[in-house]
């Protein structure tokens, strides 16, 4: 049984609870600031604030995966601003999310997943499109492997 949740903007985000071999996982897929930050700062700020309200409503007491084009770098060059890096880090801390994609260079796309969900497992992160021939973003893949019995 998969459950979907109402989100603030059905054109740029969705939330669904999935049954997985590791247990239920609520996945929130998003683009924060569909046109990025530069030149569209107001849209980015509105999306961020609306989605933070979604997180507060949907994430509490659930294993979650926040995934997508967050338009926020978590290491290296600061984008869009130190303020929004700190705000995203506060969300990561508040909801106890693993930040395995945060240290990737030149990256604003993230896969942030509940630490409790991956507890005892192994997380592997792979990058692709690092030459940016397919898109102006690198690609990120996160695999959670169950602890071997």
mmCIF file of N, CA and C in Angstrom:
data_model
loop_
_atom_site.group_PDB
_atom_site.id
_atom_site.type_symbol
_atom_site.label_atom_id
_atom_site.label_comp_id
_atom_site.label_asym_id
_atom_site.label_seq_id
_atom_site.Cartn_x
_atom_site.Cartn_y
_atom_site.Cartn_z
ATOM 1 N N UNK A 1 0.834 -1.179 0.000
ATOM 2 C CA UNK A 1 0.000 0.000 0.000
ATOM 3 C C UNK A 1 0.883 1.249 0.000
ATOM 4 N N UNK A 2 0.736 2.077 -1.006
ATOM 5 C CA UNK A 2 1.465 3.331 -1.089
ATOM 6 C C UNK A 2 0.500 4.474 -0.778
ATOM 7 N N UNK A 3 0.962 5.418 0.026
ATOM 8 C CA UNK A 3 0.146 6.566 0.410
ATOM 9 C C UNK A 3 0.780 7.819 -0.148
ATOM 10 N N UNK A 4 -0.020 8.666 -0.801
ATOM 11 C CA UNK A 4 0.509 9.946 -1.267
ATOM 12 C C UNK A 4 0.017 11.045 -0.338
ATOM 13 N N UNK A 5 0.757 12.135 -0.318
ATOM 14 C CA UNK A 5 0.471 13.272 0.551
ATOM 15 C C UNK A 5 0.300 14.510 -0.302
ATOM 16 N N UNK A 6 -0.594 15.383 0.117
ATOM 17 C CA UNK A 6 -0.772 16.690 -0.527
ATOM 18 C C UNK A 6 0.488 17.511 -0.280
ATOM 19 N N UNK A 7 0.985 18.173 -1.315
ATOM 20 C CA UNK A 7 2.137 19.063 -1.176
ATOM 21 C C UNK A 7 1.733 20.470 -1.612
ATOM 22 N N UNK A 8 2.594 21.410 -1.352
ATOM 23 C CA UNK A 8 2.266 22.811 -1.622
ATOM 24 C C UNK A 8 2.226 23.162 -3.100
ATOM 25 N N UNK A 9 2.950 22.414 -3.931
ATOM 26 C CA UNK A 9 2.979 22.707 -5.358
ATOM 27 C C UNK A 9 3.129 21.407 -6.119
ATOM 28 N N UNK A 10 2.029 20.874 -6.615
ATOM 29 C CA UNK A 10 2.061 19.576 -7.281
ATOM 30 C C UNK A 10 2.841 19.598 -8.593
ATOM 31 N N UNK A 11 3.225 20.765 -9.078
ATOM 32 C CA UNK A 11 4.028 20.852 -10.294
ATOM 33 C C UNK A 11 5.516 20.671 -10.034
ATOM 34 N N UNK A 12 5.965 20.921 -8.801
ATOM 35 C CA UNK A 12 7.404 20.840 -8.518
ATOM 36 C C UNK A 12 7.753 19.946 -7.345
ATOM 37 N N UNK A 13 6.767 19.361 -6.674
ATOM 38 C CA UNK A 13 7.102 18.442 -5.584
ATOM 39 C C UNK A 13 5.995 17.420 -5.381
ATOM 40 N N UNK A 14 6.387 16.291 -4.825
ATOM 41 C CA UNK A 14 5.439 15.236 -4.507
ATOM 42 C C UNK A 14 5.955 14.488 -3.295
ATOM 43 N N UNK A 15 5.027 13.820 -2.622
ATOM 44 C CA UNK A 15 5.402 13.017 -1.459
ATOM 45 C C UNK A 15 4.569 11.747 -1.472
ATOM 46 N N UNK A 16 5.249 10.623 -1.298
ATOM 47 C CA UNK A 16 4.582 9.331 -1.292
ATOM 48 C C UNK A 16 5.286 8.404 -0.314
ATOM 49 N N UNK A 17 4.505 7.612 0.398
ATOM 50 C CA UNK A 17 5.090 6.620 1.294
ATOM 51 C C UNK A 17 5.158 5.296 0.547
ATOM 52 N N UNK A 18 6.344 4.711 0.519
ATOM 53 C CA UNK A 18 6.589 3.470 -0.201
ATOM 54 C C UNK A 18 6.901 2.344 0.779
ATOM 55 N N UNK A 19 6.495 1.134 0.420
ATOM 56 C CA UNK A 19 6.914 -0.050 1.157
ATOM 57 C C UNK A 19 8.217 -0.524 0.529
ATOM 58 N N UNK A 20 9.252 -0.710 1.347
ATOM 59 C CA UNK A 20 10.542 -1.179 0.853
ATOM 60 C C UNK A 20 10.966 -2.387 1.679
ATOM 61 N N UNK A 21 11.949 -3.142 1.234
ATOM 62 C CA UNK A 21 12.458 -4.265 2.036
ATOM 63 C C UNK A 21 13.001 -3.829 3.405
ATOM 64 N N UNK A 22 13.338 -2.537 3.539
ATOM 65 C CA UNK A 22 13.867 -2.028 4.808
ATOM 66 C C UNK A 22 12.784 -1.380 5.670
ATOM 67 N N UNK A 23 11.539 -1.370 5.185
ATOM 68 C CA UNK A 23 10.435 -0.741 5.907
ATOM 69 C C UNK A 23 9.853 0.401 5.087
ATOM 70 N N UNK A 24 8.835 1.047 5.631
ATOM 71 C CA UNK A 24 8.197 2.155 4.922
ATOM 72 C C UNK A 24 9.127 3.361 4.850
ATOM 73 N N UNK A 25 9.074 4.043 3.708
ATOM 74 C CA UNK A 25 9.896 5.227 3.480
ATOM 75 C C UNK A 25 9.042 6.261 2.765
ATOM 76 N N UNK A 26 8.947 7.453 3.345
ATOM 77 C CA UNK A 26 8.232 8.556 2.714
ATOM 78 C C UNK A 26 9.231 9.348 1.884
ATOM 79 N N UNK A 27 8.994 9.386 0.587
ATOM 80 C CA UNK A 27 9.893 10.069 -0.347
ATOM 81 C C UNK A 27 9.260 11.394 -0.738
ATOM 82 N N UNK A 28 10.019 12.473 -0.550
ATOM 83 C CA UNK A 28 9.595 13.809 -0.948
ATOM 84 C C UNK A 28 10.533 14.245 -2.065
ATOM 85 N N UNK A 29 10.041 14.256 -3.293
ATOM 86 C CA UNK A 29 10.824 14.676 -4.451
ATOM 87 C C UNK A 29 10.506 16.113 -4.792
ATOM 88 N N UNK A 30 11.535 16.897 -5.099
ATOM 89 C CA UNK A 30 11.295 18.326 -5.260
ATOM 90 C C UNK A 30 12.310 19.036 -6.143
ATOM 91 N N UNK A 31 11.888 20.193 -6.587
ATOM 92 C CA UNK A 31 12.771 21.238 -7.096
ATOM 93 C C UNK A 31 12.459 22.454 -6.233
ATOM 94 N N UNK A 32 13.455 22.990 -5.558
ATOM 95 C CA UNK A 32 13.249 24.222 -4.796
ATOM 96 C C UNK A 32 13.704 25.367 -5.686
ATOM 97 N N UNK A 33 12.787 26.226 -6.040
ATOM 98 C CA UNK A 33 13.122 27.323 -6.951
ATOM 99 C C UNK A 33 13.314 26.783 -8.345
ATOM 100 N N UNK A 34 12.231 26.479 -9.015
ATOM 101 C CA UNK A 34 12.269 25.800 -10.309
ATOM 102 C C UNK A 34 13.212 26.475 -11.305
ATOM 103 N N UNK A 35 13.433 27.762 -11.175
ATOM 104 C CA UNK A 35 14.366 28.468 -12.047
ATOM 105 C C UNK A 35 15.661 28.793 -11.322
ATOM 106 N N UNK A 36 15.965 28.059 -10.250
ATOM 107 C CA UNK A 36 17.161 28.337 -9.471
ATOM 108 C C UNK A 36 16.957 29.560 -8.592
ATOM 109 N N UNK A 37 18.029 30.206 -8.254
ATOM 110 C CA UNK A 37 18.007 31.349 -7.341
ATOM 111 C C UNK A 37 18.297 32.644 -8.091
ATOM 112 N N UNK A 38 19.263 32.593 -8.978
ATOM 113 C CA UNK A 38 19.689 33.792 -9.707
ATOM 114 C C UNK A 38 18.557 34.318 -10.571
ATOM 115 N N UNK A 39 18.162 35.525 -10.340
ATOM 116 C CA UNK A 39 17.125 36.151 -11.132
ATOM 117 C C UNK A 39 15.709 35.760 -10.736
ATOM 118 N N UNK A 40 15.554 34.730 -9.945
ATOM 119 C CA UNK A 40 14.237 34.255 -9.529
ATOM 120 C C UNK A 40 14.222 34.039 -8.011
ATOM 121 N N UNK A 41 14.881 34.913 -7.306
ATOM 122 C CA UNK A 41 15.045 34.779 -5.865
ATOM 123 C C UNK A 41 13.706 34.662 -5.137
ATOM 124 N N UNK A 42 12.717 35.449 -5.527
ATOM 125 C CA UNK A 42 11.416 35.414 -4.846
ATOM 126 C C UNK A 42 10.771 34.039 -4.961
ATOM 127 N N UNK A 43 10.848 33.422 -6.141
ATOM 128 C CA UNK A 43 10.269 32.084 -6.330
ATOM 129 C C UNK A 43 10.997 31.062 -5.463
ATOM 130 N N UNK A 44 12.320 31.144 -5.420
ATOM 131 C CA UNK A 44 13.107 30.229 -4.600
ATOM 132 C C UNK A 44 12.683 30.348 -3.131
ATOM 133 N N UNK A 45 12.605 31.548 -2.615
ATOM 134 C CA UNK A 45 12.257 31.769 -1.200
ATOM 135 C C UNK A 45 10.850 31.262 -0.908
ATOM 136 N N UNK A 46 9.900 31.518 -1.795
ATOM 137 C CA UNK A 46 8.534 31.017 -1.599
ATOM 138 C C UNK A 46 8.513 29.490 -1.597
ATOM 139 N N UNK A 47 9.175 28.875 -2.583
ATOM 140 C CA UNK A 47 9.234 27.407 -2.635
ATOM 141 C C UNK A 47 9.854 26.842 -1.368
ATOM 142 N N UNK A 48 10.975 27.423 -0.953
ATOM 143 C CA UNK A 48 11.653 26.919 0.246
ATOM 144 C C UNK A 48 10.713 26.982 1.457
ATOM 145 N N UNK A 49 10.095 28.123 1.680
ATOM 146 C CA UNK A 49 9.220 28.292 2.846
ATOM 147 C C UNK A 49 8.006 27.365 2.773
ATOM 148 N N UNK A 50 7.383 27.261 1.604
ATOM 149 C CA UNK A 50 6.238 26.362 1.443
ATOM 150 C C UNK A 50 6.644 24.913 1.699
ATOM 151 N N UNK A 51 7.787 24.527 1.156
ATOM 152 C CA UNK A 51 8.217 23.147 1.321
ATOM 153 C C UNK A 51 8.649 22.851 2.752
ATOM 154 N N UNK A 52 9.213 23.806 3.420
ATOM 155 C CA UNK A 52 9.543 23.615 4.845
ATOM 156 C C UNK A 52 8.262 23.320 5.623
ATOM 157 N N UNK A 53 7.166 24.000 5.283
ATOM 158 C CA UNK A 53 5.878 23.694 5.913
ATOM 159 C C UNK A 53 5.451 22.261 5.609
ATOM 160 N N UNK A 54 5.655 21.810 4.358
ATOM 161 C CA UNK A 54 5.375 20.412 4.013
ATOM 162 C C UNK A 54 6.203 19.469 4.879
ATOM 163 N N UNK A 55 7.499 19.760 5.009
ATOM 164 C CA UNK A 55 8.372 18.878 5.796
ATOM 165 C C UNK A 55 7.850 18.759 7.220
ATOM 166 N N UNK A 56 7.489 19.888 7.821
ATOM 167 C CA UNK A 56 6.996 19.869 9.199
ATOM 168 C C UNK A 56 5.723 19.036 9.321
ATOM 169 N N UNK A 57 4.896 19.079 8.314
ATOM 170 C CA UNK A 57 3.630 18.352 8.348
ATOM 171 C C UNK A 57 3.800 16.865 8.006
ATOM 172 N N UNK A 58 4.679 16.543 7.058
ATOM 173 C CA UNK A 58 4.785 15.184 6.539
ATOM 174 C C UNK A 58 5.884 14.362 7.217
ATOM 175 N N UNK A 59 7.022 14.953 7.541
ATOM 176 C CA UNK A 59 8.199 14.197 7.969
ATOM 177 C C UNK A 59 8.140 13.688 9.408
ATOM 178 N N UNK A 60 7.386 14.340 10.268
ATOM 179 C CA UNK A 60 7.400 13.998 11.687
ATOM 180 C C UNK A 60 7.027 12.531 11.903
ATOM 181 N N UNK A 61 7.874 11.828 12.664
ATOM 182 C CA UNK A 61 7.678 10.418 13.034
ATOM 183 C C UNK A 61 7.641 9.471 11.831
ATOM 184 N N UNK A 62 8.346 9.813 10.778
ATOM 185 C CA UNK A 62 8.437 8.944 9.598
ATOM 186 C C UNK A 62 9.898 8.809 9.178
ATOM 187 N N UNK A 63 10.203 7.686 8.533
ATOM 188 C CA UNK A 63 11.454 7.569 7.812
ATOM 189 C C UNK A 63 11.245 8.264 6.482
ATOM 190 N N UNK A 64 12.141 9.191 6.153
ATOM 191 C CA UNK A 64 11.945 10.007 4.956
ATOM 192 C C UNK A 64 13.189 10.041 4.081
ATOM 193 N N UNK A 65 12.943 10.349 2.823
ATOM 194 C CA UNK A 65 14.006 10.619 1.861
ATOM 195 C C UNK A 65 13.633 11.912 1.157
ATOM 196 N N UNK A 66 14.416 12.951 1.367
ATOM 197 C CA UNK A 66 14.250 14.233 0.691
ATOM 198 C C UNK A 66 15.217 14.210 -0.487
ATOM 199 N N UNK A 67 14.668 14.259 -1.691
ATOM 200 C CA UNK A 67 15.491 14.062 -2.878
ATOM 201 C C UNK A 67 15.114 15.066 -3.959
ATOM 202 N N UNK A 68 16.112 15.574 -4.644
ATOM 203 C CA UNK A 68 15.829 16.423 -5.791
ATOM 204 C C UNK A 68 16.822 17.543 -5.981
ATOM 205 N N UNK A 69 16.419 18.461 -6.833
ATOM 206 C CA UNK A 69 17.208 19.651 -7.139
ATOM 207 C C UNK A 69 16.865 20.693 -6.076
ATOM 208 N N UNK A 70 17.642 20.710 -5.011
ATOM 209 C CA UNK A 70 17.375 21.614 -3.900
ATOM 210 C C UNK A 70 17.958 23.003 -4.145
ATOM 211 N N UNK A 71 18.777 23.137 -5.183
ATOM 212 C CA UNK A 71 19.398 24.422 -5.518
ATOM 213 C C UNK A 71 20.159 25.022 -4.341
ATOM 214 N N UNK A 72 20.750 24.146 -3.531
ATOM 215 C CA UNK A 72 21.552 24.576 -2.377
ATOM 216 C C UNK A 72 22.785 23.676 -2.311
ATOM 217 N N UNK A 73 23.966 24.274 -2.322
ATOM 218 C CA UNK A 73 25.183 23.486 -2.130
ATOM 219 C C UNK A 73 25.426 23.330 -0.629
ATOM 220 N N UNK A 74 25.913 22.173 -0.249
ATOM 221 C CA UNK A 74 26.162 21.916 1.173
ATOM 222 C C UNK A 74 27.643 21.886 1.522
ATOM 223 N N UNK A 75 28.500 22.009 0.511
ATOM 224 C CA UNK A 75 29.941 22.096 0.763
ATOM 225 C C UNK A 75 30.577 22.852 -0.395
ATOM 226 N N UNK A 76 31.811 23.265 -0.190
ATOM 227 C CA UNK A 76 32.511 23.985 -1.249
ATOM 228 C C UNK A 76 31.887 25.339 -1.507
ATOM 229 N N UNK A 77 31.751 25.679 -2.784
ATOM 230 C CA UNK A 77 31.210 26.978 -3.173
ATOM 231 C C UNK A 77 29.815 27.150 -2.565
ATOM 232 N N UNK A 78 29.548 28.364 -2.135
ATOM 233 C CA UNK A 78 28.279 28.678 -1.465
ATOM 234 C C UNK A 78 27.246 29.035 -2.531
ATOM 235 N N UNK A 79 26.164 28.263 -2.590
ATOM 236 C CA UNK A 79 25.053 28.570 -3.482
ATOM 237 C C UNK A 79 23.765 28.118 -2.821
ATOM 238 N N UNK A 80 22.726 28.895 -2.782
ATOM 239 C CA UNK A 80 22.637 30.265 -3.288
ATOM 240 C C UNK A 80 23.189 31.275 -2.293
ATOM 241 N N UNK A 81 23.219 30.872 -0.985
ATOM 242 C CA UNK A 81 23.736 31.776 0.041
ATOM 243 C C UNK A 81 24.076 30.958 1.288
ATOM 244 N N UNK A 82 24.878 31.541 2.142
ATOM 245 C CA UNK A 82 25.207 30.903 3.420
ATOM 246 C C UNK A 82 23.928 30.682 4.243
ATOM 247 N N UNK A 83 23.001 31.641 4.171
ATOM 248 C CA UNK A 83 21.745 31.543 4.924
ATOM 249 C C UNK A 83 20.979 30.266 4.559
ATOM 250 N N UNK A 84 20.846 29.982 3.260
ATOM 251 C CA UNK A 84 20.079 28.807 2.862
ATOM 252 C C UNK A 84 20.853 27.513 3.059
ATOM 253 N N UNK A 85 22.165 27.558 3.017
ATOM 254 C CA UNK A 85 22.951 26.370 3.386
ATOM 255 C C UNK A 85 22.689 26.046 4.854
ATOM 256 N N UNK A 86 22.736 27.063 5.708
ATOM 257 C CA UNK A 86 22.484 26.848 7.136
ATOM 258 C C UNK A 86 21.059 26.364 7.380
ATOM 259 N N UNK A 87 20.092 26.914 6.633
ATOM 260 C CA UNK A 87 18.696 26.480 6.790
ATOM 261 C C UNK A 87 18.537 25.016 6.396
ATOM 262 N N UNK A 88 19.160 24.602 5.292
ATOM 263 C CA UNK A 88 19.061 23.199 4.886
ATOM 264 C C UNK A 88 19.773 22.301 5.895
ATOM 265 N N UNK A 89 20.918 22.726 6.392
ATOM 266 C CA UNK A 89 21.602 21.940 7.424
ATOM 267 C C UNK A 89 20.735 21.808 8.679
ATOM 268 N N UNK A 90 19.959 22.834 8.999
ATOM 269 C CA UNK A 90 19.053 22.762 10.153
ATOM 270 C C UNK A 90 17.949 21.727 9.913
ATOM 271 N N UNK A 91 17.442 21.644 8.683
ATOM 272 C CA UNK A 91 16.444 20.616 8.339
ATOM 273 C C UNK A 91 17.057 19.231 8.470
ATOM 274 N N UNK A 92 18.281 19.076 7.979
ATOM 275 C CA UNK A 92 18.981 17.794 8.070
ATOM 276 C C UNK A 92 19.104 17.379 9.532
ATOM 277 N N UNK A 93 19.462 18.310 10.386
ATOM 278 C CA UNK A 93 19.597 18.016 11.808
ATOM 279 C C UNK A 93 18.236 17.761 12.459
ATOM 280 N N UNK A 94 17.259 18.616 12.175
ATOM 281 C CA UNK A 94 15.936 18.487 12.792
ATOM 282 C C UNK A 94 15.297 17.129 12.512
ATOM 283 N N UNK A 95 15.434 16.638 11.285
ATOM 284 C CA UNK A 95 14.796 15.383 10.915
ATOM 285 C C UNK A 95 15.773 14.205 10.911
ATOM 286 N N UNK A 96 16.988 14.418 11.447
ATOM 287 C CA UNK A 96 18.010 13.381 11.606
ATOM 288 C C UNK A 96 18.278 12.646 10.289
ATOM 289 N N UNK A 97 18.634 13.435 9.269
ATOM 290 C CA UNK A 97 18.869 12.892 7.942
ATOM 291 C C UNK A 97 20.353 12.663 7.684
ATOM 292 N N UNK A 98 20.651 11.604 6.967
ATOM 293 C CA UNK A 98 22.007 11.320 6.502
ATOM 294 C C UNK A 98 22.310 12.274 5.346
ATOM 295 N N UNK A 99 23.501 12.812 5.332
ATOM 296 C CA UNK A 99 23.898 13.815 4.352
ATOM 297 C C UNK A 99 25.029 13.288 3.470
ATOM 298 N N UNK A 100 24.875 12.091 2.951
ATOM 299 C CA UNK A 100 25.943 11.470 2.157
ATOM 300 C C UNK A 100 26.245 12.201 0.860
ATOM 301 N N UNK A 101 25.293 12.968 0.326
ATOM 302 C CA UNK A 101 25.549 13.700 -0.924
ATOM 303 C C UNK A 101 26.039 15.123 -0.673
ATOM 304 N N UNK A 102 26.116 15.528 0.580
ATOM 305 C CA UNK A 102 26.480 16.900 0.914
ATOM 306 C C UNK A 102 27.913 17.267 0.630
ATOM 307 N N UNK A 103 28.802 16.284 0.581
ATOM 308 C CA UNK A 103 30.218 16.579 0.370
ATOM 309 C C UNK A 103 30.647 16.482 -1.086
ATOM 310 N N UNK A 104 29.710 16.188 -1.974
ATOM 311 C CA UNK A 104 30.051 16.113 -3.388
ATOM 312 C C UNK A 104 30.305 17.516 -3.920
ATOM 313 N N UNK A 105 31.362 17.685 -4.668
ATOM 314 C CA UNK A 105 31.691 18.991 -5.215
ATOM 315 C C UNK A 105 30.740 19.398 -6.319
ATOM 316 N N UNK A 106 30.540 20.689 -6.475
ATOM 317 C CA UNK A 106 29.752 21.237 -7.568
ATOM 318 C C UNK A 106 28.365 20.601 -7.637
ATOM 319 N N UNK A 107 27.706 20.473 -6.482
ATOM 320 C CA UNK A 107 26.448 19.736 -6.415
ATOM 321 C C UNK A 107 25.370 20.501 -5.652
ATOM 322 N N UNK A 108 24.178 20.598 -6.294
ATOM 323 C CA UNK A 108 23.018 21.200 -5.631
ATOM 324 C C UNK A 108 21.835 20.231 -5.599
ATOM 325 N N UNK A 109 22.063 19.006 -6.073
ATOM 326 C CA UNK A 109 21.043 17.959 -6.080
ATOM 327 C C UNK A 109 21.406 16.967 -4.974
ATOM 328 N N UNK A 110 20.432 16.660 -4.135
ATOM 329 C CA UNK A 110 20.755 15.860 -2.959
ATOM 330 C C UNK A 110 19.779 14.723 -2.735
ATOM 331 N N UNK A 111 20.264 13.714 -2.038
ATOM 332 C CA UNK A 111 19.459 12.605 -1.543
ATOM 333 C C UNK A 111 19.751 12.537 -0.051
ATOM 334 N N UNK A 112 18.782 12.971 0.743
ATOM 335 C CA UNK A 112 18.925 13.039 2.198
ATOM 336 C C UNK A 112 17.925 12.044 2.784
ATOM 337 N N UNK A 113 18.415 11.100 3.572
ATOM 338 C CA UNK A 113 17.568 9.995 4.010
ATOM 339 C C UNK A 113 17.693 9.794 5.520
ATOM 340 N N UNK A 114 16.612 9.391 6.147
ATOM 341 C CA UNK A 114 16.601 9.210 7.609
ATOM 342 C C UNK A 114 17.711 8.269 8.054
ATOM 343 N N UNK A 115 18.479 8.691 9.035
ATOM 344 C CA UNK A 115 19.547 7.854 9.580
ATOM 345 C C UNK A 115 18.978 6.565 10.167
ATOM 346 N N UNK A 116 17.813 6.669 10.781
ATOM 347 C CA UNK A 116 17.182 5.492 11.372
ATOM 348 C C UNK A 116 16.855 4.449 10.294
ATOM 349 N N UNK A 117 16.459 4.891 9.117
ATOM 350 C CA UNK A 117 16.106 3.993 8.024
ATOM 351 C C UNK A 117 17.312 3.202 7.537
ATOM 352 N N UNK A 118 18.480 3.840 7.496
ATOM 353 C CA UNK A 118 19.676 3.176 6.960
ATOM 354 C C UNK A 118 20.548 2.561 8.052
ATOM 355 N N UNK A 119 20.105 2.666 9.288
ATOM 356 C CA UNK A 119 20.850 2.143 10.428
ATOM 357 C C UNK A 119 21.215 0.675 10.203
ATOM 358 N N UNK A 120 22.480 0.358 10.368
ATOM 359 C CA UNK A 120 22.962 -1.002 10.196
ATOM 360 C C UNK A 120 23.239 -1.376 8.757
ATOM 361 N N UNK A 121 22.904 -0.490 7.820
ATOM 362 C CA UNK A 121 23.165 -0.756 6.415
ATOM 363 C C UNK A 121 24.373 0.017 5.931
ATOM 364 N N UNK A 122 24.640 -0.125 4.670
ATOM 365 C CA UNK A 122 25.766 0.573 4.058
ATOM 366 C C UNK A 122 25.229 1.500 2.971
ATOM 367 N N UNK A 123 25.722 2.728 2.934
ATOM 368 C CA UNK A 123 25.295 3.713 1.942
ATOM 369 C C UNK A 123 26.424 3.901 0.938
ATOM 370 N N UNK A 124 26.071 3.768 -0.332
ATOM 371 C CA UNK A 124 27.021 4.020 -1.408
ATOM 372 C C UNK A 124 26.499 5.185 -2.246
ATOM 373 N N UNK A 125 27.374 6.120 -2.564
ATOM 374 C CA UNK A 125 27.009 7.270 -3.391
ATOM 375 C C UNK A 125 27.836 7.221 -4.665
ATOM 376 N N UNK A 126 27.152 7.360 -5.793
ATOM 377 C CA UNK A 126 27.829 7.393 -7.087
ATOM 378 C C UNK A 126 27.472 8.693 -7.790
ATOM 379 N N UNK A 127 28.437 9.243 -8.489
ATOM 380 C CA UNK A 127 28.210 10.425 -9.311
ATOM 381 C C UNK A 127 28.251 10.012 -10.775
ATOM 382 N N UNK A 128 27.440 10.678 -11.574
ATOM 383 C CA UNK A 128 27.522 10.495 -13.016
ATOM 384 C C UNK A 128 27.273 11.850 -13.665
ATOM 385 N N UNK A 129 27.488 11.930 -14.941
ATOM 386 C CA UNK A 129 27.394 13.185 -15.690
ATOM 387 C C UNK A 129 28.301 14.268 -15.108
ATOM 388 N N UNK A 130 29.457 13.841 -14.599
ATOM 389 C CA UNK A 130 30.377 14.823 -14.017
ATOM 390 C C UNK A 130 30.947 15.767 -15.080
ATOM 391 N N UNK A 131 30.910 15.340 -16.334
ATOM 392 C CA UNK A 131 31.362 16.221 -17.421
ATOM 393 C C UNK A 131 30.245 17.158 -17.897
ATOM 394 N N UNK A 132 29.057 16.990 -17.329
ATOM 395 C CA UNK A 132 27.880 17.824 -17.599
ATOM 396 C C UNK A 132 27.516 17.889 -19.083
ATOM 397 N N UNK A 133 27.648 16.766 -19.766
ATOM 398 C CA UNK A 133 27.236 16.697 -21.166
ATOM 399 C C UNK A 133 25.740 16.456 -21.292
ATOM 400 N N UNK A 134 25.120 15.819 -20.300
ATOM 401 C CA UNK A 134 23.684 15.525 -20.348
ATOM 402 C C UNK A 134 22.841 16.635 -19.746
ATOM 403 N N UNK A 135 23.411 17.379 -18.818
ATOM 404 C CA UNK A 135 22.687 18.406 -18.073
ATOM 405 C C UNK A 135 23.709 19.349 -17.460
ATOM 406 N N UNK A 136 23.242 20.480 -16.932
ATOM 407 C CA UNK A 136 24.162 21.381 -16.245
ATOM 408 C C UNK A 136 24.347 20.978 -14.783
ATOM 409 N N UNK A 137 23.784 19.824 -14.383
ATOM 410 C CA UNK A 137 23.949 19.287 -13.028
ATOM 411 C C UNK A 137 24.675 17.955 -13.108
ATOM 412 N N UNK A 138 25.431 17.636 -12.062
ATOM 413 C CA UNK A 138 25.952 16.284 -11.968
ATOM 414 C C UNK A 138 24.792 15.372 -11.566
ATOM 415 N N UNK A 139 24.916 14.110 -11.825
ATOM 416 C CA UNK A 139 23.922 13.134 -11.389
ATOM 417 C C UNK A 139 24.391 12.468 -10.110
ATOM 418 N N UNK A 140 23.441 12.098 -9.264
ATOM 419 C CA UNK A 140 23.762 11.478 -7.983
ATOM 420 C C UNK A 140 22.873 10.258 -7.801
ATOM 421 N N UNK A 141 23.480 9.168 -7.388
ATOM 422 C CA UNK A 141 22.743 7.938 -7.072
ATOM 423 C C UNK A 141 23.152 7.483 -5.687
ATOM 424 N N UNK A 142 22.187 7.186 -4.851
ATOM 425 C CA UNK A 142 22.461 6.696 -3.504
ATOM 426 C C UNK A 142 21.851 5.300 -3.384
ATOM 427 N N UNK A 143 22.659 4.331 -2.978
ATOM 428 C CA UNK A 143 22.188 2.965 -2.778
ATOM 429 C C UNK A 143 22.354 2.607 -1.317
ATOM 430 N N UNK A 144 21.279 2.070 -0.723
ATOM 431 C CA UNK A 144 21.325 1.582 0.651
ATOM 432 C C UNK A 144 21.353 0.064 0.576
ATOM 433 N N UNK A 145 22.405 -0.532 1.094
ATOM 434 C CA UNK A 145 22.532 -1.988 1.120
ATOM 435 C C UNK A 145 22.249 -2.469 2.529
ATOM 436 N N UNK A 146 21.407 -3.487 2.621
ATOM 437 C CA UNK A 146 21.087 -4.062 3.911
ATOM 438 C C UNK A 146 22.325 -4.677 4.524
ATOM 439 N N UNK A 147 22.374 -4.634 5.837
ATOM 440 C CA UNK A 147 23.450 -5.292 6.561
ATOM 441 C C UNK A 147 23.398 -6.770 6.242
ATOM 442 N N UNK A 148 24.562 -7.349 5.910
ATOM 443 C CA UNK A 148 24.566 -8.786 5.615
ATOM 444 C C UNK A 148 24.374 -9.574 6.909
ATOM 445 N N UNK A 149 23.541 -10.570 6.800
ATOM 446 C CA UNK A 149 23.178 -11.384 7.986
ATOM 447 C C UNK A 149 24.241 -12.407 8.284
#
